[in-house]
mmCIF file of C-alpha atoms and ligand atoms in Angstrom:
data_model
loop_
_atom_site.group_PDB
_atom_site.id
_atom_site.type_symbol
_atom_site.label_atom_id
_atom_site.label_comp_id
_atom_site.label_asym_id
_atom_site.label_seq_id
_atom_site.Cartn_x
_atom_site.Cartn_y
_atom_site.Cartn_z
ATOM 1 C CA MET N 81 36.835 -25.723 -13.360
ATOM 2 C CA SER N 82 32.811 -24.565 -13.004
ATOM 3 C CA ASN N 83 30.308 -25.378 -15.980
ATOM 4 C CA LYS N 84 28.074 -22.668 -14.837
ATOM 5 C CA PRO N 85 27.283 -20.440 -17.881
ATOM 6 C CA ARG N 86 28.634 -16.997 -18.127
ATOM 7 C CA LEU N 87 27.912 -14.310 -20.597
ATOM 8 C CA SER N 88 30.536 -12.567 -22.690
ATOM 9 C CA GLU N 89 28.433 -9.606 -23.383
ATOM 10 C CA SER N 90 28.557 -6.131 -22.308
ATOM 11 C CA ILE N 91 25.674 -5.349 -19.859
ATOM 12 C CA GLY N 92 23.923 -1.876 -19.667
ATOM 13 C CA VAL N 93 21.363 -1.114 -17.062
ATOM 14 C CA ILE N 94 19.062 1.996 -17.142
ATOM 15 C CA GLY N 95 17.374 2.491 -13.839
ATOM 16 C CA THR N 96 19.159 1.157 -10.595
ATOM 17 C CA GLY N 97 16.067 1.426 -8.022
ATOM 18 C CA ILE N 98 14.646 -1.566 -6.583
ATOM 19 C CA MET N 99 14.939 -3.903 -9.587
ATOM 20 C CA GLY N 100 17.725 -2.743 -11.378
ATOM 21 C CA THR N 101 19.906 -2.881 -8.151
ATOM 22 C CA ALA N 102 18.406 -6.542 -7.245
ATOM 23 C CA LEU N 103 19.149 -7.452 -10.983
ATOM 24 C CA ILE N 104 22.769 -6.344 -11.012
ATOM 25 C CA ARG N 105 23.520 -7.745 -7.509
ATOM 26 C CA GLY N 106 22.157 -11.173 -8.727
ATOM 27 C CA LEU N 107 24.450 -11.078 -12.001
ATOM 28 C CA LEU N 108 27.338 -10.478 -9.928
ATOM 29 C CA LYS N 109 26.444 -13.045 -7.045
ATOM 30 C CA GLU N 110 25.984 -15.828 -9.695
ATOM 31 C CA LYS N 111 28.979 -14.687 -11.363
ATOM 32 C CA LEU N 112 27.350 -14.376 -14.832
ATOM 33 C CA VAL N 113 29.398 -11.323 -15.555
ATOM 34 C CA ASN N 114 32.380 -9.327 -14.010
ATOM 35 C CA PRO N 115 31.690 -5.963 -12.562
ATOM 36 C CA ASP N 116 33.471 -4.241 -15.269
ATOM 37 C CA GLN N 117 30.992 -5.828 -17.807
ATOM 38 C CA ILE N 118 28.599 -3.825 -16.412
ATOM 39 C CA LEU N 119 27.444 -0.047 -17.202
ATOM 40 C CA ALA N 120 24.677 1.432 -15.199
ATOM 41 C CA TYR N 121 22.665 4.680 -15.209
ATOM 42 C CA ASP N 122 20.322 6.312 -12.862
ATOM 43 C CA ILE N 123 18.754 9.701 -12.721
ATOM 44 C CA ILE N 124 19.377 9.564 -8.846
ATOM 45 C CA ASN N 125 23.169 9.941 -8.813
ATOM 46 C CA GLU N 126 23.545 9.003 -5.021
ATOM 47 C CA LEU N 127 21.631 5.785 -5.703
ATOM 48 C CA LEU N 128 24.008 4.885 -8.770
ATOM 49 C CA MET N 129 27.367 6.078 -6.905
ATOM 50 C CA ASP N 130 26.180 3.928 -3.894
ATOM 51 C CA LEU N 131 25.594 0.881 -5.874
ATOM 52 C CA VAL N 132 28.874 1.522 -7.849
ATOM 53 C CA GLU N 133 30.894 1.690 -4.670
ATOM 54 C CA GLU N 134 29.049 -1.641 -3.380
ATOM 55 C CA THR N 135 29.688 -3.493 -6.644
ATOM 56 C CA GLY N 136 32.818 -2.191 -8.455
ATOM 57 C CA ILE N 137 30.215 -1.839 -11.771
ATOM 58 C CA ASN N 138 31.050 1.344 -13.973
ATOM 59 C CA ALA N 139 28.814 4.107 -14.023
ATOM 60 C CA ALA N 140 27.457 5.969 -17.018
ATOM 61 C CA LEU N 141 27.095 9.660 -17.579
ATOM 62 C CA ASN N 142 23.952 9.227 -19.208
ATOM 63 C CA ASN N 143 21.575 6.792 -20.896
ATOM 64 C CA GLN N 144 22.789 7.417 -24.418
ATOM 65 C CA GLN N 145 26.303 6.091 -23.244
ATOM 66 C CA ILE N 146 24.572 2.771 -22.077
ATOM 67 C CA VAL N 147 22.970 2.529 -25.474
ATOM 68 C CA GLU N 148 26.220 2.959 -27.249
ATOM 69 C CA GLN N 149 28.610 0.711 -25.272
ATOM 70 C CA SER N 150 26.197 -2.233 -24.211
ATOM 71 C CA ASP N 151 25.148 -5.274 -26.073
ATOM 72 C CA ILE N 152 22.378 -6.071 -23.717
ATOM 73 C CA ILE N 153 20.164 -3.386 -22.159
ATOM 74 C CA PHE N 154 18.032 -3.779 -19.265
ATOM 75 C CA ILE N 155 15.520 -1.402 -19.050
ATOM 76 C CA CYS N 156 14.248 -1.245 -15.392
ATOM 77 C CA VAL N 157 12.630 2.216 -14.866
ATOM 78 C CA LYS N 158 8.862 2.829 -14.209
ATOM 79 C CA PRO N 159 6.370 2.300 -16.857
ATOM 80 C CA GLN N 160 4.991 5.784 -16.573
ATOM 81 C CA VAL N 161 8.655 7.164 -17.607
ATOM 82 C CA PHE N 162 9.346 4.201 -20.022
ATOM 83 C CA LEU N 163 8.193 6.290 -23.021
ATOM 84 C CA THR N 164 10.151 9.357 -22.305
ATOM 85 C CA THR N 165 13.233 7.583 -21.331
ATOM 86 C CA LEU N 166 13.368 5.538 -24.599
ATOM 87 C CA GLN N 167 11.980 8.096 -26.892
ATOM 88 C CA LYS N 168 15.491 10.432 -26.433
ATOM 89 C CA LEU N 169 17.331 7.360 -27.215
ATOM 90 C CA GLN N 170 15.482 5.880 -29.993
ATOM 91 C CA ILE N 171 18.232 6.563 -33.065
ATOM 92 C CA ALA N 172 20.982 5.170 -30.880
ATOM 93 C CA PHE N 173 19.687 1.465 -30.911
ATOM 94 C CA THR N 174 20.749 -0.949 -33.664
ATOM 95 C CA SER N 175 20.082 -4.522 -34.588
ATOM 96 C CA ASP N 176 23.018 -5.632 -32.314
ATOM 97 C CA HIS N 177 21.459 -4.735 -29.255
ATOM 98 C CA LEU N 178 19.011 -6.989 -27.125
ATOM 99 C CA VAL N 179 16.939 -4.700 -25.197
ATOM 100 C CA ILE N 180 15.469 -6.627 -22.331
ATOM 101 C CA SER N 181 12.231 -4.611 -20.762
ATOM 102 C CA ILE N 182 11.131 -5.584 -17.162
ATOM 103 C CA ALA N 183 8.434 -2.512 -16.904
ATOM 104 C CA ALA N 184 5.165 -4.165 -16.257
ATOM 105 C CA GLY N 185 2.248 -3.525 -18.612
ATOM 106 C CA VAL N 186 4.502 -1.984 -21.558
ATOM 107 C CA PRO N 187 3.546 -4.267 -24.541
ATOM 108 C CA LEU N 188 6.550 -5.404 -26.701
ATOM 109 C CA SER N 189 5.025 -3.471 -29.879
ATOM 110 C CA ILE N 190 5.908 -0.236 -27.791
ATOM 111 C CA ILE N 191 9.178 -1.773 -26.802
ATOM 112 C CA GLU N 192 10.045 -2.458 -30.607
ATOM 113 C CA GLU N 193 8.843 0.896 -31.851
ATOM 114 C CA LEU N 194 11.162 2.653 -29.464
ATOM 115 C CA THR N 195 14.071 0.901 -29.762
ATOM 116 C CA GLY N 196 14.841 1.238 -33.743
ATOM 117 C CA ASN N 197 15.825 -2.244 -34.907
ATOM 118 C CA SER N 198 16.712 -4.050 -31.645
ATOM 119 C CA ARG N 199 15.979 -7.172 -30.588
ATOM 120 C CA CYS N 200 13.366 -6.954 -27.913
ATOM 121 C CA VAL N 201 12.227 -9.190 -24.797
ATOM 122 C CA ARG N 202 9.548 -8.356 -22.298
ATOM 123 C CA ILE N 203 9.935 -10.277 -19.158
ATOM 124 C CA MET N 204 7.957 -10.017 -15.712
ATOM 125 C CA PRO N 205 10.494 -11.212 -12.978
ATOM 126 C CA ASN N 206 9.662 -10.720 -9.437
ATOM 127 C CA MET N 207 11.515 -9.352 -6.326
ATOM 128 C CA PRO N 208 13.065 -12.563 -4.857
ATOM 129 C CA PHE N 209 15.083 -12.786 -7.680
ATOM 130 C CA GLN N 210 17.736 -10.514 -5.704
ATOM 131 C CA VAL N 211 18.289 -13.735 -3.241
ATOM 132 C CA GLY N 212 18.515 -15.949 -6.405
ATOM 133 C CA GLU N 213 14.877 -17.294 -5.865
ATOM 134 C CA GLY N 214 12.931 -15.277 -8.520
ATOM 135 C CA ALA N 215 10.328 -16.669 -10.835
ATOM 136 C CA ALA N 216 9.605 -14.737 -14.357
ATOM 137 C CA GLY N 217 7.714 -15.137 -17.383
ATOM 138 C CA TYR N 218 8.872 -13.619 -20.713
ATOM 139 C CA SER N 219 8.025 -13.028 -24.217
ATOM 140 C CA LEU N 220 10.186 -12.820 -27.408
ATOM 141 C CA GLY N 221 9.467 -9.832 -29.758
ATOM 142 C CA THR N 222 9.207 -10.130 -33.613
ATOM 143 C CA ARG N 223 13.148 -9.675 -34.277
ATOM 144 C CA ASN N 224 14.776 -12.376 -32.161
ATOM 145 C CA ASP N 225 17.153 -15.119 -32.547
ATOM 146 C CA ASN N 226 17.922 -18.395 -30.680
ATOM 147 C CA ARG N 227 20.858 -16.698 -28.648
ATOM 148 C CA ASP N 228 18.277 -14.214 -27.083
ATOM 149 C CA SER N 229 16.142 -16.817 -25.437
ATOM 150 C CA GLU N 230 19.173 -18.537 -24.319
ATOM 151 C CA ILE N 231 20.421 -15.055 -22.702
ATOM 152 C CA VAL N 232 17.265 -14.616 -20.926
ATOM 153 C CA GLU N 233 17.073 -18.228 -19.614
ATOM 154 C CA ILE N 234 20.919 -18.098 -18.367
ATOM 155 C CA VAL N 235 20.280 -14.528 -16.745
ATOM 156 C CA PHE N 236 16.682 -15.196 -14.991
ATOM 157 C CA GLY N 237 17.347 -18.767 -14.829
ATOM 158 C CA SER N 238 20.420 -18.187 -12.673
ATOM 159 C CA LEU N 239 18.307 -16.052 -10.669
ATOM 160 C CA GLY N 240 15.501 -18.361 -10.307
ATOM 161 C CA LYS N 241 12.848 -20.135 -12.464
ATOM 162 C CA VAL N 242 11.926 -18.901 -15.764
ATOM 163 C CA PHE N 243 9.233 -19.849 -18.486
ATOM 164 C CA GLN N 244 8.488 -18.345 -21.857
ATOM 165 C CA PHE N 245 4.958 -17.640 -22.992
ATOM 166 C CA PRO N 246 2.845 -16.103 -25.370
ATOM 167 C CA GLU N 247 2.686 -12.144 -24.667
ATOM 168 C CA TYR N 248 -0.775 -12.177 -23.703
ATOM 169 C CA LEU N 249 -0.037 -14.616 -20.657
ATOM 170 C CA LEU N 250 2.326 -12.108 -18.868
ATOM 171 C CA ASP N 251 -0.650 -10.423 -17.249
ATOM 172 C CA ALA N 252 -1.339 -13.728 -15.604
ATOM 173 C CA VAL N 253 2.411 -14.112 -14.754
ATOM 174 C CA THR N 254 1.882 -10.643 -13.063
ATOM 175 C CA GLY N 255 -1.025 -11.615 -11.283
ATOM 176 C CA LEU N 256 0.706 -14.707 -9.863
ATOM 177 C CA SER N 257 4.497 -14.327 -9.447
ATOM 178 C CA GLY N 258 4.976 -10.696 -10.316
ATOM 179 C CA THR N 259 2.790 -9.557 -7.335
ATOM 180 C CA GLY N 260 2.763 -13.039 -5.614
ATOM 181 C CA PRO N 261 5.494 -12.179 -3.185
ATOM 182 C CA ALA N 262 3.209 -9.644 -1.238
ATOM 183 C CA TYR N 263 0.742 -12.073 -0.759
ATOM 184 C CA VAL N 264 3.117 -14.255 0.705
ATOM 185 C CA PHE N 265 4.456 -11.647 3.054
ATOM 186 C CA VAL N 266 0.884 -11.196 4.236
ATOM 187 C CA PHE N 267 0.456 -15.142 4.838
ATOM 188 C CA ILE N 268 3.606 -15.046 6.577
ATOM 189 C CA GLU N 269 2.723 -12.112 8.732
ATOM 190 C CA ALA N 270 -0.497 -13.597 9.522
ATOM 191 C CA LEU N 271 1.031 -17.189 10.077
ATOM 192 C CA ALA N 272 3.195 -15.415 12.810
ATOM 193 C CA ASP N 273 0.542 -13.506 14.393
ATOM 194 C CA GLY N 274 -1.560 -17.056 15.022
ATOM 195 C CA GLY N 275 2.015 -18.267 16.595
ATOM 196 C CA VAL N 276 1.960 -15.095 18.858
ATOM 197 C CA LEU N 277 -1.616 -15.462 19.776
ATOM 198 C CA ALA N 278 -0.763 -19.065 20.709
ATOM 199 C CA GLY N 279 1.816 -17.749 23.223
ATOM 200 C CA LEU N 280 5.187 -17.672 20.814
ATOM 201 C CA PRO N 281 7.547 -14.863 21.056
ATOM 202 C CA ARG N 282 7.294 -12.534 18.089
ATOM 203 C CA ARG N 283 10.829 -12.914 16.791
ATOM 204 C CA GLU N 284 10.634 -16.716 16.660
ATOM 205 C CA ALA N 285 7.053 -16.776 15.289
ATOM 206 C CA LEU N 286 8.407 -14.850 12.440
ATOM 207 C CA ILE N 287 11.202 -17.101 11.756
ATOM 208 C CA LEU N 288 9.107 -20.245 12.105
ATOM 209 C CA SER N 289 6.631 -18.757 9.897
ATOM 210 C CA ALA N 290 8.984 -17.951 7.208
ATOM 211 C CA GLN N 291 10.992 -20.938 7.322
ATOM 212 C CA THR N 292 8.003 -23.123 7.276
ATOM 213 C CA VAL N 293 6.756 -21.300 3.729
ATOM 214 C CA MET N 294 10.405 -21.599 2.359
ATOM 215 C CA GLY N 295 10.653 -25.004 3.473
ATOM 216 C CA ALA N 296 7.570 -26.370 2.205
ATOM 217 C CA ALA N 297 7.947 -24.493 -1.334
ATOM 218 C CA LYS N 298 11.425 -26.176 -1.460
ATOM 219 C CA LEU N 299 10.127 -29.440 -0.654
ATOM 220 C CA LEU N 300 7.351 -29.349 -3.247
ATOM 221 C CA LEU N 301 9.986 -28.352 -6.062
ATOM 222 C CA GLU N 302 12.578 -30.804 -5.222
ATOM 223 C CA GLN N 303 10.021 -33.863 -5.174
ATOM 224 C CA ASN N 304 8.168 -32.143 -8.082
ATOM 225 C CA VAL N 305 4.943 -33.775 -6.648
ATOM 226 C CA HIS N 306 1.304 -32.767 -6.483
ATOM 227 C CA PRO N 307 0.841 -30.614 -3.570
ATOM 228 C CA GLY N 308 -1.868 -32.617 -2.239
ATOM 229 C CA ILE N 309 0.423 -35.702 -1.795
ATOM 230 C CA LEU N 310 2.397 -33.732 0.779
ATOM 231 C CA ARG N 311 -0.576 -32.121 2.556
ATOM 232 C CA ASP N 312 -2.048 -35.660 2.839
ATOM 233 C CA ALA N 313 1.173 -36.804 4.156
ATOM 234 C CA ILE N 314 1.184 -34.169 7.193
ATOM 235 C CA MET N 315 -2.708 -34.674 7.928
ATOM 236 C CA SER N 316 -3.283 -37.891 9.964
ATOM 237 C CA PRO N 317 -6.796 -38.734 10.863
ATOM 238 C CA GLY N 318 -8.375 -36.827 13.593
ATOM 239 C CA GLY N 319 -5.269 -34.761 13.875
ATOM 240 C CA THR N 320 -4.358 -31.118 14.382
ATOM 241 C CA THR N 321 -3.730 -30.508 10.485
ATOM 242 C CA ALA N 322 -7.147 -31.814 9.791
ATOM 243 C CA SER N 323 -8.768 -29.378 12.228
ATOM 244 C CA ALA N 324 -7.050 -26.435 10.802
ATOM 245 C CA LEU N 325 -7.636 -27.147 7.071
ATOM 246 C CA GLN N 326 -11.231 -27.800 7.859
ATOM 247 C CA LEU N 327 -11.433 -24.170 8.874
ATOM 248 C CA MET N 328 -9.327 -22.831 5.915
ATOM 249 C CA GLU N 329 -11.676 -24.193 3.666
ATOM 250 C CA ALA N 330 -14.758 -23.187 5.560
ATOM 251 C CA ARG N 331 -13.456 -19.670 5.306
ATOM 252 C CA GLY N 332 -12.632 -20.017 1.730
ATOM 253 C CA PHE N 333 -8.911 -19.720 1.964
ATOM 254 C CA ARG N 334 -8.493 -21.319 -1.451
ATOM 255 C CA SER N 335 -10.957 -19.120 -3.284
ATOM 256 C CA ILE N 336 -9.622 -15.918 -1.694
ATOM 257 C CA LEU N 337 -6.066 -16.832 -3.272
ATOM 258 C CA ILE N 338 -7.663 -17.825 -6.722
ATOM 259 C CA ASP N 339 -9.853 -14.701 -6.761
ATOM 260 C CA ALA N 340 -6.530 -12.405 -5.936
ATOM 261 C CA VAL N 341 -4.604 -13.625 -8.587
ATOM 262 C CA GLU N 342 -7.339 -13.132 -11.070
ATOM 263 C CA ALA N 343 -7.883 -9.518 -9.643
ATOM 264 C CA ALA N 344 -4.444 -8.915 -10.289
ATOM 265 C CA THR N 345 -4.608 -10.235 -13.613
ATOM 266 C CA LYS N 346 -7.361 -8.415 -14.545
ATOM 267 C CA LYS N 347 -6.071 -5.040 -13.090
ATOM 268 C CA SER N 348 -2.961 -5.702 -14.963
ATOM 269 C CA GLN N 349 -4.696 -6.300 -18.224
ATOM 270 C CA PHE N 350 -6.680 -3.048 -17.863
ATOM 271 C CA LEU N 351 -3.618 -0.860 -17.142
ATOM 272 C CA GLY N 352 -1.901 -2.451 -19.797
ATOM 273 C CA GLN N 353 -4.670 -1.611 -22.354
ATOM 274 C CA ASN N 354 -4.716 1.832 -21.329
ATOM 275 C CA ASN N 355 -2.201 4.768 -21.544
ATOM 276 C CA LEU N 356 1.264 4.089 -20.146
ATOM 277 C CA SER N 357 0.656 7.025 -17.915
ATOM 278 C CA GLN N 358 -1.792 5.104 -15.888
ATOM 279 C CA SER N 359 0.848 2.195 -15.692
ATOM 280 C CA ASP N 360 2.479 3.370 -12.436
ATOM 281 C CA HIS N 361 0.235 1.365 -10.574
ATOM 282 C CA LEU N 362 1.262 -1.730 -11.796
ATOM 283 C CA VAL N 363 3.302 -4.005 -9.479
HETATM 284 N N1 NAP S 511 9.022 -3.787 -7.742
HETATM 285 C C1 NAP S 511 8.704 -5.141 -8.248
HETATM 286 O O1 NAP S 511 8.475 -6.142 -7.555
HETATM 287 C C2 NAP S 511 8.825 -5.387 -9.518
HETATM 288 C C3 NAP S 511 8.383 -6.698 -10.006
HETATM 289 C C4 NAP S 511 8.339 -6.859 -11.607
HETATM 290 C C5 NAP S 511 8.609 -6.023 -12.472
HETATM 291 N N2 NAP S 511 8.698 -4.689 -12.146
HETATM 292 C C6 NAP S 511 8.906 -3.412 -12.791
HETATM 293 O O2 NAP S 511 10.502 -3.001 -12.708
HETATM 294 C C7 NAP S 511 10.358 -1.542 -13.042
HETATM 295 C C8 NAP S 511 11.288 -0.919 -11.862
HETATM 296 O O3 NAP S 511 10.454 -1.077 -10.984
HETATM 297 P P1 NAP S 511 11.375 -0.716 -9.665
HETATM 298 O O4 NAP S 511 10.480 -0.835 -8.387
HETATM 299 O O5 NAP S 511 12.743 -0.864 -9.503
HETATM 300 O O6 NAP S 511 11.294 1.191 -9.588
HETATM 301 P P2 NAP S 511 12.135 2.057 -8.592
HETATM 302 O O7 NAP S 511 12.613 1.803 -7.651
HETATM 303 O O8 NAP S 511 11.605 3.394 -8.875
HETATM 304 O O9 NAP S 511 13.612 2.138 -9.741
HETATM 305 C C9 NAP S 511 13.541 2.733 -11.188
HETATM 306 C C10 NAP S 511 14.731 3.810 -10.961
HETATM 307 O O10 NAP S 511 14.864 4.446 -12.304
HETATM 308 C C11 NAP S 511 15.033 6.200 -12.192
HETATM 309 N N3 NAP S 511 14.959 6.642 -13.016
HETATM 310 C C12 NAP S 511 13.725 7.286 -13.460
HETATM 311 N N4 NAP S 511 13.832 7.917 -14.990
HETATM 312 C C13 NAP S 511 15.038 7.279 -15.375
HETATM 313 C C14 NAP S 511 15.973 7.703 -16.620
HETATM 314 N N5 NAP S 511 15.477 8.352 -17.515
HETATM 315 N N6 NAP S 511 17.133 7.163 -16.730
HETATM 316 C C15 NAP S 511 17.874 6.553 -15.762
HETATM 317 N N7 NAP S 511 16.990 6.287 -14.488
HETATM 318 C C16 NAP S 511 15.680 6.650 -14.442
HETATM 319 C C17 NAP S 511 14.097 6.435 -11.109
HETATM 320 O O11 NAP S 511 14.767 7.491 -10.407
HETATM 321 P P3 NAP S 511 12.873 8.202 -9.824
HETATM 322 O O12 NAP S 511 12.603 7.459 -8.491
HETATM 323 O O13 NAP S 511 13.590 9.533 -9.574
HETATM 324 O O14 NAP S 511 12.263 8.360 -10.939
HETATM 325 C C18 NAP S 511 14.419 5.042 -10.195
HETATM 326 O O15 NAP S 511 15.673 5.293 -9.486
HETATM 327 C C19 NAP S 511 9.303 -1.321 -13.301
HETATM 328 O O16 NAP S 511 9.005 -0.892 -14.546
HETATM 329 C C20 NAP S 511 8.158 -1.990 -12.833
HETATM 330 O O17 NAP S 511 7.123 -2.166 -13.267
HETATM 331 C C21 NAP S 511 8.787 -4.385 -10.446
#
């Protein structure tokens, strides 16, 4: 028998766009729940029906049904429709519900205000959780119990790495891992361009580039050492790596990444502090 955790709770998903779909696929791939434990709704009926056909989950007729029939409810709509979506459901929520919002920039105070006495969690995941390699940070609200953090750690721990933070740090999580996959895609593409410039065929260059990023990350996480130790192991005196790194340092490669994370964090703070209608620019 497998020791993998499973959830006995019923799951509701409001919004089956990119992230809602990725979440459902991940839950099923990791066998955390059976398809018939999931009830989902999206205002784009075709999107919902395609997912139902693909995964065998249940389709709800509306969001009200999700709230009435689910123990754990994932809110996966864009921040700019968050308010209007939840306002209509407000009275259906009870303290038996665990509401997990993935909406960027929507503070816990607003999530709690819109969901009656329910227990609320705000989490900032990232897109690679659809392949089980996500990175997420979350914060608990004011009404949670220990089982709630256990559930979050089971779900997002099965789909990647997850850490609990005080809420003010979720902007930094947004700037680093929430938006980070986009920086890495640019890095992979540019690395492949370098390979093409050096004569490699495009397809192979792209695969070599992506595999190099994945392999290096896996090595670092598995060996749990400082990246400098692994870099030094590759960098032989007077060698090719030393020449490349000299150029990267001279062009400010590190500072660019540090500044990029800082810029995204500040933008997240700014949008979160302003009204929700501006938050559609988040992530
Ligand atoms: N994408 C990322 O990398 C990422 C990372 C971390 C967090 N997030 C957060 O994840 C959330 C979802 O993002 P996404 O990229 O998955 O957005 P998305 O692809 O637009 O998915 C949202 C879905 O919800 C639907 N919807 C809108 N109002 C609804 C309602 N009242 N009831 C049910 N469904 C409704 C949308 O339909 P319409 O298109 O017709 O509105 C759409 O199909 C956002 O809050 C975002 O901040 C995203």
